[in-house]
PDB file of C-alpha atoms in Angstrom:
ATOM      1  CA  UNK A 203       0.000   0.000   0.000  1.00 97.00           C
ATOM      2  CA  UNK A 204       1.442   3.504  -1.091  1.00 99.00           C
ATOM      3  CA  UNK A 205       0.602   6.082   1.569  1.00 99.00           C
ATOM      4  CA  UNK A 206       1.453   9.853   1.801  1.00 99.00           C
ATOM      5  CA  UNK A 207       1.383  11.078   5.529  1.00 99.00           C
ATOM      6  CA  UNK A 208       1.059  14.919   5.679  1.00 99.00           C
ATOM      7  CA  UNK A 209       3.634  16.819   7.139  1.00 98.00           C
ATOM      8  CA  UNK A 210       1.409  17.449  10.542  1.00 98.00           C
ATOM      9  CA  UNK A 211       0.949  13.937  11.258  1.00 98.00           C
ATOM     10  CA  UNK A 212       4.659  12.983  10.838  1.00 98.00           C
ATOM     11  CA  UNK A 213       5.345  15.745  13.539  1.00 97.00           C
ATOM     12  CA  UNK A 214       2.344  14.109  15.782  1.00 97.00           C
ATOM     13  CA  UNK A 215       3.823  10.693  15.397  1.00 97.00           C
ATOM     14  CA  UNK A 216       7.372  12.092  16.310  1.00 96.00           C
ATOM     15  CA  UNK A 217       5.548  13.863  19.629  1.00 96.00           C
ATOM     16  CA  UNK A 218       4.015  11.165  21.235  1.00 95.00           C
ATOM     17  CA  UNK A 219       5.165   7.114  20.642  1.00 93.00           C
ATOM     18  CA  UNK A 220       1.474   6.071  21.842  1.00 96.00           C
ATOM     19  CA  UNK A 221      -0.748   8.224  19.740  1.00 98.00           C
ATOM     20  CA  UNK A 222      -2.667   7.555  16.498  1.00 98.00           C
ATOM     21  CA  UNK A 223      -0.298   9.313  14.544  1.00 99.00           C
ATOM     22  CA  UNK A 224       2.455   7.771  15.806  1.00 98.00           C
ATOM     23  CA  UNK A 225       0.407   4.423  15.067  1.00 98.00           C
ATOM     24  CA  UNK A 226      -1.084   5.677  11.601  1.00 98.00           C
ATOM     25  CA  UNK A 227       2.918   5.840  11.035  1.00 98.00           C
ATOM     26  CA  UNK A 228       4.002   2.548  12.232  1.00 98.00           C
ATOM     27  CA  UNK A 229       1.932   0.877  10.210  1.00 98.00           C
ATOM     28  CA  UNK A 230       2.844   2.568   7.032  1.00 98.00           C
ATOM     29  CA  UNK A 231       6.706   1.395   7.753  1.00 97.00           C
ATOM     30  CA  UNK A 232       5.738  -1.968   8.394  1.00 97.00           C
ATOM     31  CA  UNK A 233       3.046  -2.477   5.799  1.00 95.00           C
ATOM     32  CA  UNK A 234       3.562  -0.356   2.967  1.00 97.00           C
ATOM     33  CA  UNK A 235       5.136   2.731   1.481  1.00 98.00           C
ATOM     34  CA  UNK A 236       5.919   5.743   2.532  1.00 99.00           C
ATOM     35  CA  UNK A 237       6.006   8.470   0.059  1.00 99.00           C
ATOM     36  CA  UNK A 238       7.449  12.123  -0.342  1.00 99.00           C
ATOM     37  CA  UNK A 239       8.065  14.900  -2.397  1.00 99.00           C
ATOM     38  CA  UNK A 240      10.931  17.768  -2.278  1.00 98.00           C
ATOM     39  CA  UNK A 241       7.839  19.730  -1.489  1.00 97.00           C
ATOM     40  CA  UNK A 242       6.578  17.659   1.267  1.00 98.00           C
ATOM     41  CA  UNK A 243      10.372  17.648   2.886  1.00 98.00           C
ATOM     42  CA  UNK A 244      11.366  20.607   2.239  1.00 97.00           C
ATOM     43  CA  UNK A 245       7.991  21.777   4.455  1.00 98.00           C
ATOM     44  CA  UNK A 246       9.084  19.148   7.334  1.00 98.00           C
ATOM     45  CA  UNK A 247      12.285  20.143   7.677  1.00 96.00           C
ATOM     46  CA  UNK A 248      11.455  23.811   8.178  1.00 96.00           C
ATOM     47  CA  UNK A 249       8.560  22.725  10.521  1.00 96.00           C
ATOM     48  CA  UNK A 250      10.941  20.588  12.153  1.00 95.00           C
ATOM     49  CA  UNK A 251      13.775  23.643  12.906  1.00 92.00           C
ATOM     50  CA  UNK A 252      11.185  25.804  13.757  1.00 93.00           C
ATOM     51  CA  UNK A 253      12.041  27.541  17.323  1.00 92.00           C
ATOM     52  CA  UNK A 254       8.619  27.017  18.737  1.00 92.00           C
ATOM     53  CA  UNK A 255       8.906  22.814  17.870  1.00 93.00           C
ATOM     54  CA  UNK A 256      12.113  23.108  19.710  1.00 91.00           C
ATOM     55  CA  UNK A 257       9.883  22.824  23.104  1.00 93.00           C
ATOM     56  CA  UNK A 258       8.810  19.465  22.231  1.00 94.00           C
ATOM     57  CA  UNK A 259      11.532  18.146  20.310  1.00 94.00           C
ATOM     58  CA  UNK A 260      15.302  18.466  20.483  1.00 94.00           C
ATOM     59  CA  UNK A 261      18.148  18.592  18.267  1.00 94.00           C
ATOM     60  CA  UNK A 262      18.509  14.778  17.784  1.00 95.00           C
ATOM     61  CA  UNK A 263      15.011  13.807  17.597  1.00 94.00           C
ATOM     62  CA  UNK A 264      13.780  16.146  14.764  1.00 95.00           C
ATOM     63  CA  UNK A 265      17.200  14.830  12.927  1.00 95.00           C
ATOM     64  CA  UNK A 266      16.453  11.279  13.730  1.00 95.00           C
ATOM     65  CA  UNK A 267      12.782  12.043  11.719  1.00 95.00           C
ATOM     66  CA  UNK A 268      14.153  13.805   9.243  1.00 96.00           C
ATOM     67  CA  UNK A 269      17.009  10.529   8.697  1.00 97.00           C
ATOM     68  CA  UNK A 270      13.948   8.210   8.968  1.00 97.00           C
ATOM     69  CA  UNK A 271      11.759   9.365   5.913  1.00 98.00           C
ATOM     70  CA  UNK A 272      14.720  10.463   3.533  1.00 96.00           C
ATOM     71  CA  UNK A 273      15.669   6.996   4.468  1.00 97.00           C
ATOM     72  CA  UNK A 274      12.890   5.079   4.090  1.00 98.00           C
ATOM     73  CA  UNK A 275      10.351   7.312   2.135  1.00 99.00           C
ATOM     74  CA  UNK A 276      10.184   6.343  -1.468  1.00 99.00           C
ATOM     75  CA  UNK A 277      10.754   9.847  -3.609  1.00 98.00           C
ATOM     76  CA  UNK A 278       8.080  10.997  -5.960  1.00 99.00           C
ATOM     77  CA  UNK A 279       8.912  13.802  -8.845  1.00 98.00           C
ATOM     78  CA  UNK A 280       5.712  15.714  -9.542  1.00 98.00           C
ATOM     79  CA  UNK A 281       4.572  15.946 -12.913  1.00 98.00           C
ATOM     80  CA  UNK A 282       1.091  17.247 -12.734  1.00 98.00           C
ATOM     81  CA  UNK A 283      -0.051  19.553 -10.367  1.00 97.00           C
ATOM     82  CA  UNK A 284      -3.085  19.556  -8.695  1.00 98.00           C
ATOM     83  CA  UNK A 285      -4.834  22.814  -7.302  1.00 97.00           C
ATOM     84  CA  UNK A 286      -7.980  21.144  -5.350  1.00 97.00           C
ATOM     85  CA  UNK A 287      -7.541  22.175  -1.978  1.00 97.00           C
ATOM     86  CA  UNK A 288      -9.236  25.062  -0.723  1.00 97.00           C
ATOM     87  CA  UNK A 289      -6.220  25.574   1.228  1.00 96.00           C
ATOM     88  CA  UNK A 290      -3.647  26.040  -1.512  1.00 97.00           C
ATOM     89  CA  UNK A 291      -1.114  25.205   0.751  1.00 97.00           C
ATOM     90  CA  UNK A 292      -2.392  21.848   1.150  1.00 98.00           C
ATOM     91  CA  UNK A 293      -1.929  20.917  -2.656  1.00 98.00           C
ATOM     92  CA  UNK A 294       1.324  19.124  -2.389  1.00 98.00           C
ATOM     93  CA  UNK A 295      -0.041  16.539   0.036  1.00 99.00           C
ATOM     94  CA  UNK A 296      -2.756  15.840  -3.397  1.00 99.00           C
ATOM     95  CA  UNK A 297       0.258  16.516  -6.275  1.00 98.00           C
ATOM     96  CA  UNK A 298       2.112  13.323  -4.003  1.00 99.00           C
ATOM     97  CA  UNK A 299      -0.618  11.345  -3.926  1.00 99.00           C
ATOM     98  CA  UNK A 300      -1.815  12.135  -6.911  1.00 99.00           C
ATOM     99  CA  UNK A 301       1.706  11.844  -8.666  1.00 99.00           C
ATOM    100  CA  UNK A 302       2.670   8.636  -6.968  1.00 99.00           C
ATOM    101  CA  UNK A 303      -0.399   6.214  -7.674  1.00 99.00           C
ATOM    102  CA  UNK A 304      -1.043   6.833  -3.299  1.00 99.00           C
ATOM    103  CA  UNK A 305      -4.189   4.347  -2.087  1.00 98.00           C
ATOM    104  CA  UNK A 306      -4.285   6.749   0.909  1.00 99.00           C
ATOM    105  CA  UNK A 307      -3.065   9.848   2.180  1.00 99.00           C
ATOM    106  CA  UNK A 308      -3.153  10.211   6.315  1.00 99.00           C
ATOM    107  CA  UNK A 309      -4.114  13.789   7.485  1.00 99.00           C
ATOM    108  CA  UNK A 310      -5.423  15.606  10.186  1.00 98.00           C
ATOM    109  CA  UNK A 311      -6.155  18.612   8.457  1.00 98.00           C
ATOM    110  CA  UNK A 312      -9.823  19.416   7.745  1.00 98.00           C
ATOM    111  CA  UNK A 313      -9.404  21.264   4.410  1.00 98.00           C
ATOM    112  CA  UNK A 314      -7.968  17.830   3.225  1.00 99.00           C
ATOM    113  CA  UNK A 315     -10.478  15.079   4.980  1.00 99.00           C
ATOM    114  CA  UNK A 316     -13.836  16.871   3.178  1.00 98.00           C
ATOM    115  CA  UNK A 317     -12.092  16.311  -0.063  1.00 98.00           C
ATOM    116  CA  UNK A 318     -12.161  11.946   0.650  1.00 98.00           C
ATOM    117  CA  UNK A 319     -12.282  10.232  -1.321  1.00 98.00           C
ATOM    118  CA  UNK A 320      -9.933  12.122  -4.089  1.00 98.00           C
ATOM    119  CA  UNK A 321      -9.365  10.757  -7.518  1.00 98.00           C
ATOM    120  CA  UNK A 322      -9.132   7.591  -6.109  1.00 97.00           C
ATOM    121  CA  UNK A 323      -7.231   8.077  -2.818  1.00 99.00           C
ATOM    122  CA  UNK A 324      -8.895   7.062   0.031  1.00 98.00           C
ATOM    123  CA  UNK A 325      -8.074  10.863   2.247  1.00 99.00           C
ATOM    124  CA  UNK A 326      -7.944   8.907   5.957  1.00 99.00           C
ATOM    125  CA  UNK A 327      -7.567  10.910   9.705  1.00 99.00           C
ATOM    126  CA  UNK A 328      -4.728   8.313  11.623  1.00 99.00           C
ATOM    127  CA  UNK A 329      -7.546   6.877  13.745  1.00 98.00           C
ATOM    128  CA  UNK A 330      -9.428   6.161  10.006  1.00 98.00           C
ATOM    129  CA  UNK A 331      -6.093   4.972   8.487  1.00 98.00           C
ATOM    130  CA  UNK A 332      -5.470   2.299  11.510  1.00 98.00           C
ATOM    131  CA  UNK A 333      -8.996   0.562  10.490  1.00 97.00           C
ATOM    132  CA  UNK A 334      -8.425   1.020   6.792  1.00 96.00           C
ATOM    133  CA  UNK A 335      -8.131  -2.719   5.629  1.00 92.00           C
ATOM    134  CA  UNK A 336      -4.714  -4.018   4.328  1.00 79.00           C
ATOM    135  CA  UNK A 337      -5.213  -5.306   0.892  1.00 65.00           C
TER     136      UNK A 337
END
């Protein structure tokens, strides 16, 4: 199964080792693929060195996310763009799924969830994605 898992979840999942992101996220290492754009990174790295994040997170952990998806994430060039979202800024999380042939993408964000199901990909919150069947 090809996922996407938006930049807010991966964050989530990095906060807190028992919550449904963190499980959503687990799941998508063991059982399928993770997938990522430059776009997707580049936004998780700055989210990631943001001072505010640094609260929650230090130095080694937000590096040892960062090493994990450019790692294990399977990179997707974008080659047609998609402009769906009513949140523009949301669009990359579509252009990746979109782009790389994604069954789901896992999200949080509400501007994304209304637009489920989306050309075919199943748009799941982490609690949704951990009762999504494995094919």
């Amino acid at each position: 199964m090809r996922v996407v898992v938006d930049t807010n979840v991966l964050i989530s999942a990095a906060l807190s080792s028992s919550s449904a992101p963190r499980q959503a996220l687990d799941r998508v290492l063991h059982d399928g693929i993770l997938l990522i754009s430059d776009n997707c990174l580049e936004e998780l790295a700055e989210k990631l060195h943001h001072p505010k994040l640094a609260r929650y997170l230090d130095a080694a952990e937000r590096d040892t996310l960062l090493r994990l998806i450019h790692r294990v994430a399977v990179r997707v060039v974008i080659t047609e763009p998609v402009t769906a979202c009513r949140d523009s800024k949301d669009d990359k999380f579509l252009e990746l799924a979109v782009n790389g042939a994604a069954e789901c993408l896992v999200t949080g964000d509400a501007d994304l969830l209304v637009l489920h199901p989306f050309r075919g990909v199943q748009i799941l919150s982490p609690r949704q994605f951990l009762d999504y069947p494995t094919q």
